[in-house]
mmCIF file of C-alpha atoms and ligand atoms in Angstrom:
data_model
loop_
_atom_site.group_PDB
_atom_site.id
_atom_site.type_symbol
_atom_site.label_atom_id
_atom_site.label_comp_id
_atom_site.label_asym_id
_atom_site.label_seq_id
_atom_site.Cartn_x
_atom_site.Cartn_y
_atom_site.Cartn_z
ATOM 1 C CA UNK A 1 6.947 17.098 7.515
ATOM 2 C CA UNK A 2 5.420 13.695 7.226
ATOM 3 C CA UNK A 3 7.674 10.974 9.020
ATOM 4 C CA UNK A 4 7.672 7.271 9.951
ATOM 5 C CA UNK A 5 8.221 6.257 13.503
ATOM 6 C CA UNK A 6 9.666 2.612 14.250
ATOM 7 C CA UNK A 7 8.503 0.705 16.576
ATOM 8 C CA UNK A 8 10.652 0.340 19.762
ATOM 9 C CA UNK A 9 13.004 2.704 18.129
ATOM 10 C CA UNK A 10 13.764 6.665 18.361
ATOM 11 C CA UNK A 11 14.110 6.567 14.805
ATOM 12 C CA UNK A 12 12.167 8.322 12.581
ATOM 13 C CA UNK A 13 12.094 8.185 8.768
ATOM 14 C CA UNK A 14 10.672 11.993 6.983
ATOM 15 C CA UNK A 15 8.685 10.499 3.889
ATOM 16 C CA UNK A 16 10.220 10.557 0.686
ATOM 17 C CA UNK A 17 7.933 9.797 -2.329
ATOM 18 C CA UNK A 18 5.608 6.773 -2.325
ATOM 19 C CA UNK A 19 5.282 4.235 -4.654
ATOM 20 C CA UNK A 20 2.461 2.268 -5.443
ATOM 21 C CA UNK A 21 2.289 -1.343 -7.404
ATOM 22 C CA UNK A 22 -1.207 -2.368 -8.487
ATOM 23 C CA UNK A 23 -2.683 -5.793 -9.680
ATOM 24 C CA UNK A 24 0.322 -7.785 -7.367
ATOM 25 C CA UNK A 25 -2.473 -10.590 -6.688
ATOM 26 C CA UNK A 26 -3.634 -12.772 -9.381
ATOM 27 C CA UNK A 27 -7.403 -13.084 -7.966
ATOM 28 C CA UNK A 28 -7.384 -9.051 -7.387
ATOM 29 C CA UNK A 29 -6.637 -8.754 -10.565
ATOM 30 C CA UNK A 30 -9.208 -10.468 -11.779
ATOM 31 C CA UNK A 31 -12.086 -9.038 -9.538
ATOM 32 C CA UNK A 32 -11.626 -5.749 -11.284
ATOM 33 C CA UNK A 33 -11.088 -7.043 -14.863
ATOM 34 C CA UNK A 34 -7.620 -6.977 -15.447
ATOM 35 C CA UNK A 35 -4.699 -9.133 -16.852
ATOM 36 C CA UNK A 36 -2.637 -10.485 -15.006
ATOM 37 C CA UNK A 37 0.771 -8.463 -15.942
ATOM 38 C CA UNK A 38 3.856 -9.661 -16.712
ATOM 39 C CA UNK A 39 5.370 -6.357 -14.811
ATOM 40 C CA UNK A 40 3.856 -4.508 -11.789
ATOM 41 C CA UNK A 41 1.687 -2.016 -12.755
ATOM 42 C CA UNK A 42 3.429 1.323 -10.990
ATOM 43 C CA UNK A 43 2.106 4.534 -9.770
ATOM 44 C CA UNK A 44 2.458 6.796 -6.867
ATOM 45 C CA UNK A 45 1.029 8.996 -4.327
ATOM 46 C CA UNK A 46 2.058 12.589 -2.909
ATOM 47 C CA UNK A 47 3.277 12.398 1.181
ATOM 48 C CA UNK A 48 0.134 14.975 1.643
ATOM 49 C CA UNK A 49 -2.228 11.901 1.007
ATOM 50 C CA UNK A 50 -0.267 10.324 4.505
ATOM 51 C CA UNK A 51 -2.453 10.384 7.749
ATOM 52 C CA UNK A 52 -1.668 7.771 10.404
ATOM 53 C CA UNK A 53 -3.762 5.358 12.357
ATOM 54 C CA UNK A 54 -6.218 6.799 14.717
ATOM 55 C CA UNK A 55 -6.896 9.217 12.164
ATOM 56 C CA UNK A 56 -10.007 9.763 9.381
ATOM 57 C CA UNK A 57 -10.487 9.024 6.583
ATOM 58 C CA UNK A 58 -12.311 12.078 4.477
ATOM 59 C CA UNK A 59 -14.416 10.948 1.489
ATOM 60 C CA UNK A 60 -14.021 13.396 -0.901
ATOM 61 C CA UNK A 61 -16.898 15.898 -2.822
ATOM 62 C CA UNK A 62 -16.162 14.041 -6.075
ATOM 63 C CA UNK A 63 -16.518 10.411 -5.567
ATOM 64 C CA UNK A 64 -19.448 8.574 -4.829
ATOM 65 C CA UNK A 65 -17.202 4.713 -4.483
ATOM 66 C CA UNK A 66 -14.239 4.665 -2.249
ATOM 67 C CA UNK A 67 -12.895 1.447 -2.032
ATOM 68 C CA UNK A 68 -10.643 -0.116 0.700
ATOM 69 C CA UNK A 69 -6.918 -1.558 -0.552
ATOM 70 C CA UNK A 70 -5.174 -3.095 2.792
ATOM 71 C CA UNK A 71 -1.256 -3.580 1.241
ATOM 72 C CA UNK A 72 2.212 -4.232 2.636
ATOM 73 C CA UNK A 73 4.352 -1.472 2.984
ATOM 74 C CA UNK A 74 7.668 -0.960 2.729
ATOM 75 C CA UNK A 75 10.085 1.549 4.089
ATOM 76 C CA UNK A 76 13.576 2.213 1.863
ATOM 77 C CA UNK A 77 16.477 3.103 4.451
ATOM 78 C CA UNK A 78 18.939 3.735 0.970
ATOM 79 C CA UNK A 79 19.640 4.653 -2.261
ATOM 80 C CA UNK A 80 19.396 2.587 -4.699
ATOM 81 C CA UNK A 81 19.426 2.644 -8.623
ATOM 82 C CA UNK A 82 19.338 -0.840 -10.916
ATOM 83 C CA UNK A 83 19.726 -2.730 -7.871
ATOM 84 C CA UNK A 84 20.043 -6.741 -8.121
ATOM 85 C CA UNK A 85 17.702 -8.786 -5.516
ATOM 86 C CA UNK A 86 20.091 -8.725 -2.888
ATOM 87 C CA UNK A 87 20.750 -5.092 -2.741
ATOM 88 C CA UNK A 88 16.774 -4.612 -3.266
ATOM 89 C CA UNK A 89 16.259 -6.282 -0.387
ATOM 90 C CA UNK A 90 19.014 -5.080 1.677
ATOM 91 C CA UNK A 91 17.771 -1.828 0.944
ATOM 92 C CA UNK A 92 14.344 -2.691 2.873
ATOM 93 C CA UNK A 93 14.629 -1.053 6.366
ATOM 94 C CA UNK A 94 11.015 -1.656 7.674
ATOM 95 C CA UNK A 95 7.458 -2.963 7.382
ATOM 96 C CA UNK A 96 4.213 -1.647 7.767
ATOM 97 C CA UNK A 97 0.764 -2.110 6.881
ATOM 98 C CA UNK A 98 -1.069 0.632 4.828
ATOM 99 C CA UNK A 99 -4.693 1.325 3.087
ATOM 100 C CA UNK A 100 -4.289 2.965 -0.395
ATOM 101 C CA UNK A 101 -7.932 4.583 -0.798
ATOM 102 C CA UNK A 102 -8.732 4.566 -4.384
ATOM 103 C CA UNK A 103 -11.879 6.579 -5.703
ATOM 104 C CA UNK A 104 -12.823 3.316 -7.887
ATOM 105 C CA UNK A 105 -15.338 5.135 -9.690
ATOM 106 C CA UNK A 106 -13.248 8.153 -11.047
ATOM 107 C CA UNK A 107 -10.452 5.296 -11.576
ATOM 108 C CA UNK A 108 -12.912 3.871 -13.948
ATOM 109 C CA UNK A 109 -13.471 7.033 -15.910
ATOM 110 C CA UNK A 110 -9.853 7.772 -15.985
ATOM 111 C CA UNK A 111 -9.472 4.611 -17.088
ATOM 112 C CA UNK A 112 -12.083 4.736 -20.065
ATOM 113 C CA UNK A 113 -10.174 7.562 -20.898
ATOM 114 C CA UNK A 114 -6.351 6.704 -21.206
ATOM 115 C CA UNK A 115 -5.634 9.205 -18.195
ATOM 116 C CA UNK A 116 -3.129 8.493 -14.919
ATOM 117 C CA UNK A 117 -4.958 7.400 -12.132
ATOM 118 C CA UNK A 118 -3.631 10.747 -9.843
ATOM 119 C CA UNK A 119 -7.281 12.185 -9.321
ATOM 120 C CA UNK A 120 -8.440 8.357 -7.910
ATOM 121 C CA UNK A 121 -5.617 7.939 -6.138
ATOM 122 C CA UNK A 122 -3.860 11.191 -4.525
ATOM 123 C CA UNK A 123 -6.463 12.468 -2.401
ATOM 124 C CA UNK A 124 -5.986 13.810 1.092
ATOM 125 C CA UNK A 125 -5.902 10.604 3.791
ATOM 126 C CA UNK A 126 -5.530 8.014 0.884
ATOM 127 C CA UNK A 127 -2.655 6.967 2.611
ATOM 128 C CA UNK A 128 -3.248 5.601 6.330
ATOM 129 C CA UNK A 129 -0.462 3.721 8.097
ATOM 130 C CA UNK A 130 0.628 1.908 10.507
ATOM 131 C CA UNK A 131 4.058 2.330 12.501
ATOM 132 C CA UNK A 132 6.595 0.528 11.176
ATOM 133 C CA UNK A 133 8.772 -2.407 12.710
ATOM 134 C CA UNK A 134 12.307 -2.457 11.628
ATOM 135 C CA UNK A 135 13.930 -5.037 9.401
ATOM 136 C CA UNK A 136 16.518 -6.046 12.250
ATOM 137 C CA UNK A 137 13.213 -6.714 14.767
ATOM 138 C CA UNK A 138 11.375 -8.890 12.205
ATOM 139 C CA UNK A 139 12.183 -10.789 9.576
ATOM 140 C CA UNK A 140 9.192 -11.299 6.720
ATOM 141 C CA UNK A 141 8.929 -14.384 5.834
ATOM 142 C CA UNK A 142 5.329 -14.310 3.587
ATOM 143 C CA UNK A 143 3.801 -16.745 6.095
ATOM 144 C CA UNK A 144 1.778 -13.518 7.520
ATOM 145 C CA UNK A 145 -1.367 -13.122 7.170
ATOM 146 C CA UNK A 146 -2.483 -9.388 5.618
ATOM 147 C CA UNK A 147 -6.131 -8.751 7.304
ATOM 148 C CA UNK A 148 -9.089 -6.058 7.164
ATOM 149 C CA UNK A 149 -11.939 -5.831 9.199
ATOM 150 C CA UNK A 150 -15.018 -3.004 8.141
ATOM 151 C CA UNK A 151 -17.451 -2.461 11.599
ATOM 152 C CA UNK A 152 -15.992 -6.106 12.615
ATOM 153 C CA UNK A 153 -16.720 -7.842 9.740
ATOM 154 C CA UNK A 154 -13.536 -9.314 7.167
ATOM 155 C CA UNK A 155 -13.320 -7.873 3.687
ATOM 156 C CA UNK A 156 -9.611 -9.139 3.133
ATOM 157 C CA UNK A 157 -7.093 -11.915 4.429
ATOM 158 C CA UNK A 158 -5.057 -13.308 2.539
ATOM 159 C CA UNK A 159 -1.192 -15.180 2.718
ATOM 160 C CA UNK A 160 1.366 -12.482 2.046
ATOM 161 C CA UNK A 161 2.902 -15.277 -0.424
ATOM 162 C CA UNK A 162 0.176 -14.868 -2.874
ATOM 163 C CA UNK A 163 1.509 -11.913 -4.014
ATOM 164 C CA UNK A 164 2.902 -12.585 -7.844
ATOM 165 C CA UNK A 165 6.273 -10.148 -7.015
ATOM 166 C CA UNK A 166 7.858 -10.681 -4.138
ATOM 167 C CA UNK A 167 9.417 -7.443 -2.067
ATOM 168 C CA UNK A 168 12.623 -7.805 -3.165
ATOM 169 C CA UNK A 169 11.840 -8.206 -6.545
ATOM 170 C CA UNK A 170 9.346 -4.770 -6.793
ATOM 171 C CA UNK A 171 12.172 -2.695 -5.067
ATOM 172 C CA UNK A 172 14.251 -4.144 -7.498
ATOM 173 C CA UNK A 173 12.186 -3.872 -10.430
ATOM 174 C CA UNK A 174 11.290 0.259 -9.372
ATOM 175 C CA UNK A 175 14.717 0.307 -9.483
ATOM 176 C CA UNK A 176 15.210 0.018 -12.445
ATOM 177 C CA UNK A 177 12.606 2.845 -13.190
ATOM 178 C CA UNK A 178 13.614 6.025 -10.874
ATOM 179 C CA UNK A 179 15.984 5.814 -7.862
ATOM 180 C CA UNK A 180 14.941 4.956 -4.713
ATOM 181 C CA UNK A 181 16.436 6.525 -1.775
ATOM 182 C CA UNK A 182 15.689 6.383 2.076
ATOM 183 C CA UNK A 183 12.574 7.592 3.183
ATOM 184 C CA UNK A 184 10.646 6.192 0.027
ATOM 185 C CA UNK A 185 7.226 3.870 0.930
ATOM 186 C CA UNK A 186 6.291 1.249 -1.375
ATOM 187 C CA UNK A 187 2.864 0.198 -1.219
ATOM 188 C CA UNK A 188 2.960 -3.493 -2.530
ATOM 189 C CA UNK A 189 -0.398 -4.021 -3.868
ATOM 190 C CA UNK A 190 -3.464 -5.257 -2.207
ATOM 191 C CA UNK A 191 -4.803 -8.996 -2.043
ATOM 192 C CA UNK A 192 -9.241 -9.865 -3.191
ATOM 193 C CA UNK A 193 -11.737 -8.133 -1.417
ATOM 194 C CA UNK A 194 -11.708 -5.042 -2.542
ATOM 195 C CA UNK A 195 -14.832 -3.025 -1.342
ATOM 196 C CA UNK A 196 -16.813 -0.033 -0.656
ATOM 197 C CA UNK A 197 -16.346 2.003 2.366
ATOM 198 C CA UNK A 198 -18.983 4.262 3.728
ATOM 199 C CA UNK A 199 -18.909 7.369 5.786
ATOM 200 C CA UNK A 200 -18.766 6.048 9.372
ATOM 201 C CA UNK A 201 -17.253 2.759 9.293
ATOM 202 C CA UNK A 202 -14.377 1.677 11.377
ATOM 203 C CA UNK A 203 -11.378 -0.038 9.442
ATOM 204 C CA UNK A 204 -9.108 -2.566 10.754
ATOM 205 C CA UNK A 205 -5.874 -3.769 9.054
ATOM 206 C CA UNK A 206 -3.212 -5.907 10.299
ATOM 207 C CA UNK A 207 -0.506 -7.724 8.958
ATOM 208 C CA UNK A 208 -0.442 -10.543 11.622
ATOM 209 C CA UNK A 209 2.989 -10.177 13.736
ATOM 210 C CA UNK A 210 4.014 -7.240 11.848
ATOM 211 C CA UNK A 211 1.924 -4.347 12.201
ATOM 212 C CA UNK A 212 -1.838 -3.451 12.805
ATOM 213 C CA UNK A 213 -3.682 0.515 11.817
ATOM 214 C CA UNK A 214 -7.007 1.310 12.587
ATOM 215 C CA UNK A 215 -9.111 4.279 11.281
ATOM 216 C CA UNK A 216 -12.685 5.860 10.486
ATOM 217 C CA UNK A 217 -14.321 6.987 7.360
ATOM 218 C CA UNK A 218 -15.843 10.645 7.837
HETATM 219 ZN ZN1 ZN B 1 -3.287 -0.454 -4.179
#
């Protein structure tokens, strides 16, 4: 079983589902050609996609264009159903830093197509993360900076206050949709700068104070 170790901490969290919010940055958004939405776009990912940092990244046969998304992540340590902002939030027990890997050309086909997004998005090692620091360690406060390097070079950085919903507000609003209960991830959607990744490159993400990963593309 797949679990999440905290930092300075013998805890350790076996993954529950993950959830995944896309288009949570107005100028992401509009780099792939989408509206802005009035809710978060919502999907998820199984906990076989999960690989940690240190590890690789395996593109897979049938994809020619995997693309880098560097998000916040958060770790649920409750259940919660319809939850108000305060109980969202309580219900966040620890951040992370995360890369959802997203095959961006069979996302474009699926999305010519009216189909989910599961074949683009629910590969094996779409999921790399970081450890986790717990909520009583570190308080976000959306003043850090969320960062990705490719071979040394920076593809994304970006204020974690740009995002259009806030933390609370996306564990609130998922909520509403399907209960969330402790060992859930939410991926929190990933800032401009989305890009390419080749086989061989070294990847970088940090979210500056919080939590840094670090991984290769095989
Ligand atoms: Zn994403």
């Amino acid at each position: 079983m797949k679990t999440i170790r905290i930092r300075n901490s013998s805890l350790e969290y076996p993954i529950n589902k993950i959830v995944c919010v896309g288009r949570n940055y107005a100028e992401h958004a509009k780099e792939l050609g989408n509206e802005v939405p009035e809710k978060p776009v919502v999907f998820l990912k199984p906990s076989s996609a999960v690989i940690y940092s240190g590890g690789k990244i395996i593109y897979p046969s049938f994809s020619n264009e995997m693309h880098h998304e560097t998000e916040l992540v958060l770790l649920i340590g409750n259940t919660i159903k319809d939850a108000s902002v305060e109980q969202a939030a309580d219900s966040i027990a620890a951040y992370g830093v995360g890369l959802d890997m997203t095959l961006r050309d069979v996302q474009a086909e699926l999305k010519k197509k009216g189909h989910p997004w599961t074949i683009a998005k629910c590969f094996d090692t779409s999921a790399v993360l970081s450890d986790f620091i717990s909520k009583d360690e570190y308080r976000l406060n959306l003043d850090e900076e969320i960062l990705l390097t490719v071979n040394g070079k920076v593809r994304q950085q970006e204020k974690l206050n740009m995002m259009l919903f806030k933390p609370a507000e996306i564990v609130g609003y998922i909520s509403s949709l399907m209960t969330l209960e402790k060992g859930d991830l939410i991926f929190t959607g990933t800032p401009k700068g989305v890009g390419k990744v080749n086989k061989g490159d070294i990847l970088n993400a940090e979210i500056t104070g919080v939590a840094k990963l670090s991984c290769s593309v095989e």
